[in-house]
Amino acid sequence: IKNLANNAEMEYTIVSEKEANMKEKRISVESPIAKGLLGKKVGEIAEVKVPSGTIKFEVVNISR
């Protein structure tokens, strides 16, 4: 994903709550970012609500 505010690109794997580990870039399916990304396609914009406001992410790539 790409953060549209600062153009930073990040890669995450969406996993179950038990498997989540930020050091390994594995985020919980229950996290705000994962919830905002689920169902999105490459090129779509996800607006994710976080405690500090709303962040817009562009989906750059999806892999399994």
JSON list of N, CA, C and O in Angstrom, two decimals:
[
{"chain": "A", "resi": 1, "resn": "ILE", "atom": "N", "xyz": [0.85, -1.18, 0.00]},
{"chain": "A", "resi": 1, "resn": "ILE", "atom": "CA", "xyz": [0.00, 0.00, 0.00]},
{"chain": "A", "resi": 1, "resn": "ILE", "atom": "C", "xyz": [0.88, 1.23, 0.00]},
{"chain": "A", "resi": 1, "resn": "ILE", "atom": "O", "xyz": [2.03, 1.17, 0.41]},
{"chain": "A", "resi": 2, "resn": "LYS", "atom": "N", "xyz": [0.31, 2.33, -0.50]},
{"chain": "A", "resi": 2, "resn": "LYS", "atom": "CA", "xyz": [1.03, 3.60, -0.48]},
{"chain": "A", "resi": 2, "resn": "LYS", "atom": "C", "xyz": [0.23, 4.62, 0.31]},
{"chain": "A", "resi": 2, "resn": "LYS", "atom": "O", "xyz": [-0.95, 4.82, 0.05]},
{"chain": "A", "resi": 3, "resn": "ASN", "atom": "N", "xyz": [0.88, 5.24, 1.28]},
{"chain": "A", "resi": 3, "resn": "ASN", "atom": "CA", "xyz": [0.27, 6.31, 2.07]},
{"chain": "A", "resi": 3, "resn": "ASN", "atom": "C", "xyz": [0.25, 7.55, 1.18]},
{"chain": "A", "resi": 3, "resn": "ASN", "atom": "O", "xyz": [1.30, 8.05, 0.78]},
{"chain": "A", "resi": 4, "resn": "LEU", "atom": "N", "xyz": [-0.93, 8.04, 0.83]},
{"chain": "A", "resi": 4, "resn": "LEU", "atom": "CA", "xyz": [-1.03, 9.16, -0.09]},
{"chain": "A", "resi": 4, "resn": "LEU", "atom": "C", "xyz": [-0.59, 10.48, 0.52]},
{"chain": "A", "resi": 4, "resn": "LEU", "atom": "O", "xyz": [-0.30, 11.43, -0.20]},
{"chain": "A", "resi": 5, "resn": "ALA", "atom": "N", "xyz": [-0.49, 10.57, 1.84]},
{"chain": "A", "resi": 5, "resn": "ALA", "atom": "CA", "xyz": [-0.06, 11.80, 2.49]},
{"chain": "A", "resi": 5, "resn": "ALA", "atom": "C", "xyz": [1.44, 12.02, 2.33]},
{"chain": "A", "resi": 5, "resn": "ALA", "atom": "O", "xyz": [1.89, 13.15, 2.16]},
{"chain": "A", "resi": 6, "resn": "ASN", "atom": "N", "xyz": [2.23, 10.94, 2.38]},
{"chain": "A", "resi": 6, "resn": "ASN", "atom": "CA", "xyz": [3.69, 11.09, 2.32]},
{"chain": "A", "resi": 6, "resn": "ASN", "atom": "C", "xyz": [4.35, 10.20, 1.26]},
{"chain": "A", "resi": 6, "resn": "ASN", "atom": "O", "xyz": [5.57, 10.14, 1.17]},
{"chain": "A", "resi": 7, "resn": "ASN", "atom": "N", "xyz": [3.54, 9.49, 0.46]},
{"chain": "A", "resi": 7, "resn": "ASN", "atom": "CA", "xyz": [4.01, 8.60, -0.60]},
{"chain": "A", "resi": 7, "resn": "ASN", "atom": "C", "xyz": [4.86, 7.43, -0.11]},
{"chain": "A", "resi": 7, "resn": "ASN", "atom": "O", "xyz": [5.55, 6.79, -0.88]},
{"chain": "A", "resi": 8, "resn": "ALA", "atom": "N", "xyz": [4.82, 7.15, 1.20]},
{"chain": "A", "resi": 8, "resn": "ALA", "atom": "CA", "xyz": [5.56, 6.00, 1.73]},
{"chain": "A", "resi": 8, "resn": "ALA", "atom": "C", "xyz": [4.84, 4.71, 1.35]},
{"chain": "A", "resi": 8, "resn": "ALA", "atom": "O", "xyz": [3.61, 4.63, 1.47]},
{"chain": "A", "resi": 9, "resn": "GLU", "atom": "N", "xyz": [5.60, 3.73, 0.87]},
{"chain": "A", "resi": 9, "resn": "GLU", "atom": "CA", "xyz": [5.01, 2.44, 0.54]},
{"chain": "A", "resi": 9, "resn": "GLU", "atom": "C", "xyz": [5.34, 1.44, 1.64]},
{"chain": "A", "resi": 9, "resn": "GLU", "atom": "O", "xyz": [6.44, 1.42, 2.17]},
{"chain": "A", "resi": 10, "resn": "MET", "atom": "N", "xyz": [4.33, 0.62, 1.97]},
{"chain": "A", "resi": 10, "resn": "MET", "atom": "CA", "xyz": [4.47, -0.39, 3.00]},
{"chain": "A", "resi": 10, "resn": "MET", "atom": "C", "xyz": [3.90, -1.69, 2.49]},
{"chain": "A", "resi": 10, "resn": "MET", "atom": "O", "xyz": [3.03, -1.68, 1.62]},
{"chain": "A", "resi": 11, "resn": "GLU", "atom": "N", "xyz": [4.39, -2.79, 3.02]},
{"chain": "A", "resi": 11, "resn": "GLU", "atom": "CA", "xyz": [3.86, -4.10, 2.66]},
{"chain": "A", "resi": 11, "resn": "GLU", "atom": "C", "xyz": [3.44, -4.81, 3.94]},
{"chain": "A", "resi": 11, "resn": "GLU", "atom": "O", "xyz": [4.21, -4.87, 4.90]},
{"chain": "A", "resi": 12, "resn": "TYR", "atom": "N", "xyz": [2.21, -5.31, 3.95]},
{"chain": "A", "resi": 12, "resn": "TYR", "atom": "CA", "xyz": [1.70, -6.02, 5.12]},
{"chain": "A", "resi": 12, "resn": "TYR", "atom": "C", "xyz": [1.07, -7.32, 4.68]},
{"chain": "A", "resi": 12, "resn": "TYR", "atom": "O", "xyz": [0.54, -7.44, 3.58]},
{"chain": "A", "resi": 13, "resn": "THR", "atom": "N", "xyz": [1.09, -8.28, 5.59]},
{"chain": "A", "resi": 13, "resn": "THR", "atom": "CA", "xyz": [0.33, -9.52, 5.44]},
{"chain": "A", "resi": 13, "resn": "THR", "atom": "C", "xyz": [-0.78, -9.46, 6.47]},
{"chain": "A", "resi": 13, "resn": "THR", "atom": "O", "xyz": [-0.53, -9.19, 7.65]},
{"chain": "A", "resi": 14, "resn": "ILE", "atom": "N", "xyz": [-2.01, -9.68, 6.02]},
{"chain": "A", "resi": 14, "resn": "ILE", "atom": "CA", "xyz": [-3.16, -9.66, 6.93]},
{"chain": "A", "resi": 14, "resn": "ILE", "atom": "C", "xyz": [-3.36, -11.08, 7.46]},
{"chain": "A", "resi": 14, "resn": "ILE", "atom": "O", "xyz": [-3.51, -12.02, 6.69]},
{"chain": "A", "resi": 15, "resn": "VAL", "atom": "N", "xyz": [-3.33, -11.20, 8.79]},
{"chain": "A", "resi": 15, "resn": "VAL", "atom": "CA", "xyz": [-3.39, -12.51, 9.45]},
{"chain": "A", "resi": 15, "resn": "VAL", "atom": "C", "xyz": [-4.41, -12.48, 10.60]},
{"chain": "A", "resi": 15, "resn": "VAL", "atom": "O", "xyz": [-4.95, -11.43, 10.93]},
{"chain": "A", "resi": 16, "resn": "SER", "atom": "N", "xyz": [-4.60, -13.62, 11.24]},
{"chain": "A", "resi": 16, "resn": "SER", "atom": "CA", "xyz": [-5.49, -13.68, 12.40]},
{"chain": "A", "resi": 16, "resn": "SER", "atom": "C", "xyz": [-4.87, -12.91, 13.56]},
{"chain": "A", "resi": 16, "resn": "SER", "atom": "O", "xyz": [-3.67, -12.62, 13.57]},
{"chain": "A", "resi": 17, "resn": "GLU", "atom": "N", "xyz": [-5.69, -12.61, 14.55]},
{"chain": "A", "resi": 17, "resn": "GLU", "atom": "CA", "xyz": [-5.23, -11.87, 15.73]},
{"chain": "A", "resi": 17, "resn": "GLU", "atom": "C", "xyz": [-4.03, -12.56, 16.39]},
{"chain": "A", "resi": 17, "resn": "GLU", "atom": "O", "xyz": [-3.07, -11.91, 16.80]},
{"chain": "A", "resi": 18, "resn": "LYS", "atom": "N", "xyz": [-4.06, -13.89, 16.48]},
{"chain": "A", "resi": 18, "resn": "LYS", "atom": "CA", "xyz": [-2.99, -14.65, 17.13]},
{"chain": "A", "resi": 18, "resn": "LYS", "atom": "C", "xyz": [-1.66, -14.56, 16.39]},
{"chain": "A", "resi": 18, "resn": "LYS", "atom": "O", "xyz": [-0.61, -14.64, 16.99]},
{"chain": "A", "resi": 19, "resn": "GLU", "atom": "N", "xyz": [-1.71, -14.42, 15.06]},
{"chain": "A", "resi": 19, "resn": "GLU", "atom": "CA", "xyz": [-0.50, -14.42, 14.25]},
{"chain": "A", "resi": 19, "resn": "GLU", "atom": "C", "xyz": [0.10, -13.02, 14.05]},
{"chain": "A", "resi": 19, "resn": "GLU", "atom": "O", "xyz": [1.19, -12.90, 13.49]},
{"chain": "A", "resi": 20, "resn": "ALA", "atom": "N", "xyz": [-0.59, -11.99, 14.48]},
{"chain": "A", "resi": 20, "resn": "ALA", "atom": "CA", "xyz": [-0.14, -10.62, 14.23]},
{"chain": "A", "resi": 20, "resn": "ALA", "atom": "C", "xyz": [1.20, -10.35, 14.89]},
{"chain": "A", "resi": 20, "resn": "ALA", "atom": "O", "xyz": [1.46, -10.76, 16.02]},
{"chain": "A", "resi": 21, "resn": "ASN", "atom": "N", "xyz": [2.08, -9.68, 14.14]},
{"chain": "A", "resi": 21, "resn": "ASN", "atom": "CA", "xyz": [3.40, -9.32, 14.63]},
{"chain": "A", "resi": 21, "resn": "ASN", "atom": "C", "xyz": [3.91, -8.16, 13.76]},
{"chain": "A", "resi": 21, "resn": "ASN", "atom": "O", "xyz": [4.31, -8.37, 12.62]},
{"chain": "A", "resi": 22, "resn": "MET", "atom": "N", "xyz": [3.90, -6.95, 14.31]},
{"chain": "A", "resi": 22, "resn": "MET", "atom": "CA", "xyz": [4.30, -5.79, 13.51]},
{"chain": "A", "resi": 22, "resn": "MET", "atom": "C", "xyz": [5.75, -5.86, 13.04]},
{"chain": "A", "resi": 22, "resn": "MET", "atom": "O", "xyz": [6.06, -5.38, 11.96]},
{"chain": "A", "resi": 23, "resn": "LYS", "atom": "N", "xyz": [6.63, -6.47, 13.83]},
{"chain": "A", "resi": 23, "resn": "LYS", "atom": "CA", "xyz": [8.03, -6.59, 13.41]},
{"chain": "A", "resi": 23, "resn": "LYS", "atom": "C", "xyz": [8.15, -7.40, 12.12]},
{"chain": "A", "resi": 23, "resn": "LYS", "atom": "O", "xyz": [9.04, -7.18, 11.32]},
{"chain": "A", "resi": 24, "resn": "GLU", "atom": "N", "xyz": [7.23, -8.35, 11.94]},
{"chain": "A", "resi": 24, "resn": "GLU", "atom": "CA", "xyz": [7.22, -9.20, 10.75]},
{"chain": "A", "resi": 24, "resn": "GLU", "atom": "C", "xyz": [6.25, -8.66, 9.69]},
{"chain": "A", "resi": 24, "resn": "GLU", "atom": "O", "xyz": [5.97, -9.34, 8.71]},
{"chain": "A", "resi": 25, "resn": "LYS", "atom": "N", "xyz": [5.72, -7.47, 9.92]},
{"chain": "A", "resi": 25, "resn": "LYS", "atom": "CA", "xyz": [4.76, -6.82, 9.00]},
{"chain": "A", "resi": 25, "resn": "LYS", "atom": "C", "xyz": [3.51, -7.67, 8.80]},
{"chain": "A", "resi": 25, "resn": "LYS", "atom": "O", "xyz": [2.96, -7.75, 7.72]},
{"chain": "A", "resi": 26, "resn": "ARG", "atom": "N", "xyz": [3.07, -8.30, 9.88]},
{"chain": "A", "resi": 26, "resn": "ARG", "atom": "CA", "xyz": [1.86, -9.12, 9.87]},
{"chain": "A", "resi": 26, "resn": "ARG", "atom": "C", "xyz": [0.83, -8.41, 10.75]},
{"chain": "A", "resi": 26, "resn": "ARG", "atom": "O", "xyz": [1.02, -8.34, 11.95]},
{"chain": "A", "resi": 27, "resn": "ILE", "atom": "N", "xyz": [-0.23, -7.88, 10.12]},
{"chain": "A", "resi": 27, "resn": "ILE", "atom": "CA", "xyz": [-1.23, -7.14, 10.88]},
{"chain": "A", "resi": 27, "resn": "ILE", "atom": "C", "xyz": [-2.51, -7.96, 11.03]},
{"chain": "A", "resi": 27, "resn": "ILE", "atom": "O", "xyz": [-2.88, -8.72, 10.16]},
{"chain": "A", "resi": 28, "resn": "SER", "atom": "N", "xyz": [-3.15, -7.75, 12.17]},
{"chain": "A", "resi": 28, "resn": "SER", "atom": "CA", "xyz": [-4.38, -8.47, 12.48]},
{"chain": "A", "resi": 28, "resn": "SER", "atom": "C", "xyz": [-5.51, -8.05, 11.55]},
{"chain": "A", "resi": 28, "resn": "SER", "atom": "O", "xyz": [-5.65, -6.87, 11.23]},
{"chain": "A", "resi": 29, "resn": "VAL", "atom": "N", "xyz": [-6.32, -9.01, 11.18]},
{"chain": "A", "resi": 29, "resn": "VAL", "atom": "CA", "xyz": [-7.50, -8.74, 10.37]},
{"chain": "A", "resi": 29, "resn": "VAL", "atom": "C", "xyz": [-8.45, -7.79, 11.10]},
{"chain": "A", "resi": 29, "resn": "VAL", "atom": "O", "xyz": [-9.27, -7.11, 10.48]},
{"chain": "A", "resi": 30, "resn": "GLU", "atom": "N", "xyz": [-8.29, -7.69, 12.42]},
{"chain": "A", "resi": 30, "resn": "GLU", "atom": "CA", "xyz": [-9.14, -6.81, 13.23]},
{"chain": "A", "resi": 30, "resn": "GLU", "atom": "C", "xyz": [-8.58, -5.39, 13.33]},
{"chain": "A", "resi": 30, "resn": "GLU", "atom": "O", "xyz": [-9.23, -4.50, 13.88]},
{"chain": "A", "resi": 31, "resn": "SER", "atom": "N", "xyz": [-7.39, -5.14, 12.81]},
{"chain": "A", "resi": 31, "resn": "SER", "atom": "CA", "xyz": [-6.78, -3.81, 12.90]},
{"chain": "A", "resi": 31, "resn": "SER", "atom": "C", "xyz": [-7.49, -2.83, 11.97]},
{"chain": "A", "resi": 31, "resn": "SER", "atom": "O", "xyz": [-8.07, -3.23, 10.96]},
{"chain": "A", "resi": 32, "resn": "PRO", "atom": "N", "xyz": [-7.46, -1.54, 12.29]},
{"chain": "A", "resi": 32, "resn": "PRO", "atom": "CA", "xyz": [-8.10, -0.54, 11.43]},
{"chain": "A", "resi": 32, "resn": "PRO", "atom": "C", "xyz": [-7.58, -0.56, 9.99]},
{"chain": "A", "resi": 32, "resn": "PRO", "atom": "O", "xyz": [-8.37, -0.44, 9.05]},
{"chain": "A", "resi": 33, "resn": "ILE", "atom": "N", "xyz": [-6.28, -0.74, 9.82]},
{"chain": "A", "resi": 33, "resn": "ILE", "atom": "CA", "xyz": [-5.73, -0.76, 8.45]},
{"chain": "A", "resi": 33, "resn": "ILE", "atom": "C", "xyz": [-6.27, -1.95, 7.67]},
{"chain": "A", "resi": 33, "resn": "ILE", "atom": "O", "xyz": [-6.73, -1.80, 6.54]},
{"chain": "A", "resi": 34, "resn": "ALA", "atom": "N", "xyz": [-6.24, -3.13, 8.27]},
{"chain": "A", "resi": 34, "resn": "ALA", "atom": "CA", "xyz": [-6.73, -4.33, 7.58]},
{"chain": "A", "resi": 34, "resn": "ALA", "atom": "C", "xyz": [-8.22, -4.20, 7.25]},
{"chain": "A", "resi": 34, "resn": "ALA", "atom": "O", "xyz": [-8.64, -4.52, 6.15]},
{"chain": "A", "resi": 35, "resn": "LYS", "atom": "N", "xyz": [-9.00, -3.71, 8.20]},
{"chain": "A", "resi": 35, "resn": "LYS", "atom": "CA", "xyz": [-10.44, -3.54, 7.95]},
{"chain": "A", "resi": 35, "resn": "LYS", "atom": "C", "xyz": [-10.68, -2.59, 6.79]},
{"chain": "A", "resi": 35, "resn": "LYS", "atom": "O", "xyz": [-11.58, -2.80, 5.98]},
{"chain": "A", "resi": 36, "resn": "GLY", "atom": "N", "xyz": [-9.88, -1.54, 6.70]},
{"chain": "A", "resi": 36, "resn": "GLY", "atom": "CA", "xyz": [-10.03, -0.58, 5.60]},
{"chain": "A", "resi": 36, "resn": "GLY", "atom": "C", "xyz": [-9.61, -1.14, 4.26]},
{"chain": "A", "resi": 36, "resn": "GLY", "atom": "O", "xyz": [-10.13, -0.73, 3.22]},
{"chain": "A", "resi": 37, "resn": "LEU", "atom": "N", "xyz": [-8.67, -2.08, 4.26]},
{"chain": "A", "resi": 37, "resn": "LEU", "atom": "CA", "xyz": [-8.14, -2.63, 3.02]},
{"chain": "A", "resi": 37, "resn": "LEU", "atom": "C", "xyz": [-8.95, -3.81, 2.48]},
{"chain": "A", "resi": 37, "resn": "LEU", "atom": "O", "xyz": [-8.98, -4.04, 1.28]},
{"chain": "A", "resi": 38, "resn": "LEU", "atom": "N", "xyz": [-9.60, -4.54, 3.36]},
{"chain": "A", "resi": 38, "resn": "LEU", "atom": "CA", "xyz": [-10.33, -5.74, 2.92]},
{"chain": "A", "resi": 38, "resn": "LEU", "atom": "C", "xyz": [-11.38, -5.39, 1.87]},
{"chain": "A", "resi": 38, "resn": "LEU", "atom": "O", "xyz": [-12.14, -4.45, 2.03]},
{"chain": "A", "resi": 39, "resn": "GLY", "atom": "N", "xyz": [-11.36, -6.14, 0.78]},
{"chain": "A", "resi": 39, "resn": "GLY", "atom": "CA", "xyz": [-12.32, -5.93, -0.30]},
{"chain": "A", "resi": 39, "resn": "GLY", "atom": "C", "xyz": [-11.85, -4.94, -1.35]},
{"chain": "A", "resi": 39, "resn": "GLY", "atom": "O", "xyz": [-12.50, -4.80, -2.39]},
{"chain": "A", "resi": 40, "resn": "LYS", "atom": "N", "xyz": [-10.74, -4.27, -1.12]},
{"chain": "A", "resi": 40, "resn": "LYS", "atom": "CA", "xyz": [-10.23, -3.30, -2.10]},
{"chain": "A", "resi": 40, "resn": "LYS", "atom": "C", "xyz": [-9.43, -4.02, -3.18]},
{"chain": "A", "resi": 40, "resn": "LYS", "atom": "O", "xyz": [-8.87, -5.08, -2.98]},
{"chain": "A", "resi": 41, "resn": "LYS", "atom": "N", "xyz": [-9.38, -3.39, -4.36]},
{"chain": "A", "resi": 41, "resn": "LYS", "atom": "CA", "xyz": [-8.62, -3.91, -5.49]},
{"chain": "A", "resi": 41, "resn": "LYS", "atom": "C", "xyz": [-7.44, -3.00, -5.78]},
{"chain": "A", "resi": 41, "resn": "LYS", "atom": "O", "xyz": [-7.41, -1.86, -5.31]},
{"chain": "A", "resi": 42, "resn": "VAL", "atom": "N", "xyz": [-6.49, -3.49, -6.56]},
{"chain": "A", "resi": 42, "resn": "VAL", "atom": "CA", "xyz": [-5.33, -2.68, -6.93]},
{"chain": "A", "resi": 42, "resn": "VAL", "atom": "C", "xyz": [-5.81, -1.40, -7.60]},
{"chain": "A", "resi": 42, "resn": "VAL", "atom": "O", "xyz": [-6.70, -1.42, -8.46]},
{"chain": "A", "resi": 43, "resn": "GLY", "atom": "N", "xyz": [-5.26, -0.28, -7.17]},
{"chain": "A", "resi": 43, "resn": "GLY", "atom": "CA", "xyz": [-5.63, 1.03, -7.71]},
{"chain": "A", "resi": 43, "resn": "GLY", "atom": "C", "xyz": [-6.69, 1.74, -6.91]},
{"chain": "A", "resi": 43, "resn": "GLY", "atom": "O", "xyz": [-6.88, 2.94, -7.06]},
{"chain": "A", "resi": 44, "resn": "GLU", "atom": "N", "xyz": [-7.39, 1.03, -6.04]},
{"chain": "A", "resi": 44, "resn": "GLU", "atom": "CA", "xyz": [-8.42, 1.66, -5.23]},
{"chain": "A", "resi": 44, "resn": "GLU", "atom": "C", "xyz": [-7.81, 2.36, -4.02]},
{"chain": "A", "resi": 44, "resn": "GLU", "atom": "O", "xyz": [-6.71, 2.03, -3.58]},
{"chain": "A", "resi": 45, "resn": "ILE", "atom": "N", "xyz": [-8.54, 3.33, -3.50]},
{"chain": "A", "resi": 45, "resn": "ILE", "atom": "CA", "xyz": [-8.11, 4.09, -2.34]},
{"chain": "A", "resi": 45, "resn": "ILE", "atom": "C", "xyz": [-8.90, 3.62, -1.11]},
{"chain": "A", "resi": 45, "resn": "ILE", "atom": "O", "xyz": [-10.12, 3.52, -1.16]},
{"chain": "A", "resi": 46, "resn": "ALA", "atom": "N", "xyz": [-8.17, 3.32, -0.05]},
{"chain": "A", "resi": 46, "resn": "ALA", "atom": "CA", "xyz": [-8.80, 2.93, 1.21]},
{"chain": "A", "resi": 46, "resn": "ALA", "atom": "C", "xyz": [-8.64, 4.08, 2.19]},
{"chain": "A", "resi": 46, "resn": "ALA", "atom": "O", "xyz": [-7.53, 4.59, 2.38]},
{"chain": "A", "resi": 47, "resn": "GLU", "atom": "N", "xyz": [-9.74, 4.53, 2.77]},
{"chain": "A", "resi": 47, "resn": "GLU", "atom": "CA", "xyz": [-9.68, 5.56, 3.80]},
{"chain": "A", "resi": 47, "resn": "GLU", "atom": "C", "xyz": [-9.77, 4.86, 5.15]},
{"chain": "A", "resi": 47, "resn": "GLU", "atom": "O", "xyz": [-10.78, 4.25, 5.47]},
{"chain": "A", "resi": 48, "resn": "VAL", "atom": "N", "xyz": [-8.70, 4.93, 5.91]},
{"chain": "A", "resi": 48, "resn": "VAL", "atom": "CA", "xyz": [-8.58, 4.20, 7.17]},
{"chain": "A", "resi": 48, "resn": "VAL", "atom": "C", "xyz": [-8.65, 5.16, 8.33]},
{"chain": "A", "resi": 48, "resn": "VAL", "atom": "O", "xyz": [-7.86, 6.11, 8.41]},
{"chain": "A", "resi": 49, "resn": "LYS", "atom": "N", "xyz": [-9.61, 4.92, 9.23]},
{"chain": "A", "resi": 49, "resn": "LYS", "atom": "CA", "xyz": [-9.74, 5.76, 10.42]},
{"chain": "A", "resi": 49, "resn": "LYS", "atom": "C", "xyz": [-8.81, 5.24, 11.50]},
{"chain": "A", "resi": 49, "resn": "LYS", "atom": "O", "xyz": [-8.88, 4.08, 11.88]},
{"chain": "A", "resi": 50, "resn": "VAL", "atom": "N", "xyz": [-7.94, 6.12, 11.95]},
{"chain": "A", "resi": 50, "resn": "VAL", "atom": "CA", "xyz": [-6.99, 5.81, 13.02]},
{"chain": "A", "resi": 50, "resn": "VAL", "atom": "C", "xyz": [-7.18, 6.85, 14.11]},
{"chain": "A", "resi": 50, "resn": "VAL", "atom": "O", "xyz": [-7.85, 7.86, 13.90]},
{"chain": "A", "resi": 51, "resn": "PRO", "atom": "N", "xyz": [-6.63, 6.62, 15.30]},
{"chain": "A", "resi": 51, "resn": "PRO", "atom": "CA", "xyz": [-6.85, 7.58, 16.39]},
{"chain": "A", "resi": 51, "resn": "PRO", "atom": "C", "xyz": [-6.50, 9.03, 16.04]},
{"chain": "A", "resi": 51, "resn": "PRO", "atom": "O", "xyz": [-7.13, 9.96, 16.51]},
{"chain": "A", "resi": 52, "resn": "SER", "atom": "N", "xyz": [-5.52, 9.23, 15.16]},
{"chain": "A", "resi": 52, "resn": "SER", "atom": "CA", "xyz": [-5.11, 10.59, 14.82]},
{"chain": "A", "resi": 52, "resn": "SER", "atom": "C", "xyz": [-5.89, 11.19, 13.65]},
{"chain": "A", "resi": 52, "resn": "SER", "atom": "O", "xyz": [-5.61, 12.31, 13.24]},
{"chain": "A", "resi": 53, "resn": "GLY", "atom": "N", "xyz": [-6.85, 10.45, 13.10]},
{"chain": "A", "resi": 53, "resn": "GLY", "atom": "CA", "xyz": [-7.65, 10.97, 11.99]},
{"chain": "A", "resi": 53, "resn": "GLY", "atom": "C", "xyz": [-7.88, 9.91, 10.93]},
{"chain": "A", "resi": 53, "resn": "GLY", "atom": "O", "xyz": [-8.03, 8.74, 11.25]},
{"chain": "A", "resi": 54, "resn": "THR", "atom": "N", "xyz": [-7.90, 10.33, 9.67]},
{"chain": "A", "resi": 54, "resn": "THR", "atom": "CA", "xyz": [-8.12, 9.41, 8.56]},
{"chain": "A", "resi": 54, "resn": "THR", "atom": "C", "xyz": [-6.89, 9.42, 7.65]},
{"chain": "A", "resi": 54, "resn": "THR", "atom": "O", "xyz": [-6.39, 10.49, 7.31]},
{"chain": "A", "resi": 55, "resn": "ILE", "atom": "N", "xyz": [-6.43, 8.25, 7.28]},
{"chain": "A", "resi": 55, "resn": "ILE", "atom": "CA", "xyz": [-5.29, 8.11, 6.37]},
{"chain": "A", "resi": 55, "resn": "ILE", "atom": "C", "xyz": [-5.79, 7.47, 5.09]},
{"chain": "A", "resi": 55, "resn": "ILE", "atom": "O", "xyz": [-6.54, 6.50, 5.13]},
{"chain": "A", "resi": 56, "resn": "LYS", "atom": "N", "xyz": [-5.36, 8.01, 3.94]},
{"chain": "A", "resi": 56, "resn": "LYS", "atom": "CA", "xyz": [-5.73, 7.43, 2.65]},
{"chain": "A", "resi": 56, "resn": "LYS", "atom": "C", "xyz": [-4.55, 6.59, 2.14]},
{"chain": "A", "resi": 56, "resn": "LYS", "atom": "O", "xyz": [-3.42, 7.08, 2.08]},
{"chain": "A", "resi": 57, "resn": "PHE", "atom": "N", "xyz": [-4.87, 5.35, 1.81]},
{"chain": "A", "resi": 57, "resn": "PHE", "atom": "CA", "xyz": [-3.88, 4.43, 1.24]},
{"chain": "A", "resi": 57, "resn": "PHE", "atom": "C", "xyz": [-4.33, 4.00, -0.14]},
{"chain": "A", "resi": 57, "resn": "PHE", "atom": "O", "xyz": [-5.51, 3.69, -0.34]},
{"chain": "A", "resi": 58, "resn": "GLU", "atom": "N", "xyz": [-3.41, 3.96, -1.08]},
{"chain": "A", "resi": 58, "resn": "GLU", "atom": "CA", "xyz": [-3.69, 3.39, -2.40]},
{"chain": "A", "resi": 58, "resn": "GLU", "atom": "C", "xyz": [-3.19, 1.96, -2.38]},
{"chain": "A", "resi": 58, "resn": "GLU", "atom": "O", "xyz": [-2.06, 1.68, -1.96]},
{"chain": "A", "resi": 59, "resn": "VAL", "atom": "N", "xyz": [-4.02, 1.04, -2.88]},
{"chain": "A", "resi": 59, "resn": "VAL", "atom": "CA", "xyz": [-3.62, -0.36, -2.97]},
{"chain": "A", "resi": 59, "resn": "VAL", "atom": "C", "xyz": [-2.73, -0.48, -4.21]},
{"chain": "A", "resi": 59, "resn": "VAL", "atom": "O", "xyz": [-3.17, -0.26, -5.34]},
{"chain": "A", "resi": 60, "resn": "VAL", "atom": "N", "xyz": [-1.46, -0.81, -4.00]},
{"chain": "A", "resi": 60, "resn": "VAL", "atom": "CA", "xyz": [-0.48, -0.88, -5.09]},
{"chain": "A", "resi": 60, "resn": "VAL", "atom": "C", "xyz": [-0.38, -2.29, -5.63]},
{"chain": "A", "resi": 60, "resn": "VAL", "atom": "O", "xyz": [-0.23, -2.50, -6.83]},
{"chain": "A", "resi": 61, "resn": "ASN", "atom": "N", "xyz": [-0.47, -3.28, -4.75]},
{"chain": "A", "resi": 61, "resn": "ASN", "atom": "CA", "xyz": [-0.31, -4.67, -5.16]},
{"chain": "A", "resi": 61, "resn": "ASN", "atom": "C", "xyz": [-1.02, -5.58, -4.17]},
{"chain": "A", "resi": 61, "resn": "ASN", "atom": "O", "xyz": [-1.09, -5.26, -2.99]},
{"chain": "A", "resi": 62, "resn": "ILE", "atom": "N", "xyz": [-1.50, -6.69, -4.66]},
{"chain": "A", "resi": 62, "resn": "ILE", "atom": "CA", "xyz": [-2.12, -7.71, -3.81]},
{"chain": "A", "resi": 62, "resn": "ILE", "atom": "C", "xyz": [-1.53, -9.06, -4.21]},
{"chain": "A", "resi": 62, "resn": "ILE", "atom": "O", "xyz": [-1.49, -9.38, -5.40]},
{"chain": "A", "resi": 63, "resn": "SER", "atom": "N", "xyz": [-1.06, -9.82, -3.23]},
{"chain": "A", "resi": 63, "resn": "SER", "atom": "CA", "xyz": [-0.57, -11.16, -3.51]},
{"chain": "A", "resi": 63, "resn": "SER", "atom": "C", "xyz": [-1.06, -12.10, -2.43]},
{"chain": "A", "resi": 63, "resn": "SER", "atom": "O", "xyz": [-1.46, -11.68, -1.37]},
{"chain": "A", "resi": 64, "resn": "ARG", "atom": "N", "xyz": [-1.02, -13.38, -2.74]},
{"chain": "A", "resi": 64, "resn": "ARG", "atom": "CA", "xyz": [-1.46, -14.40, -1.79]},
{"chain": "A", "resi": 64, "resn": "ARG", "atom": "C", "xyz": [-0.32, -15.29, -1.39]},
{"chain": "A", "resi": 64, "resn": "ARG", "atom": "O", "xyz": [0.57, -15.53, -2.08]}
]
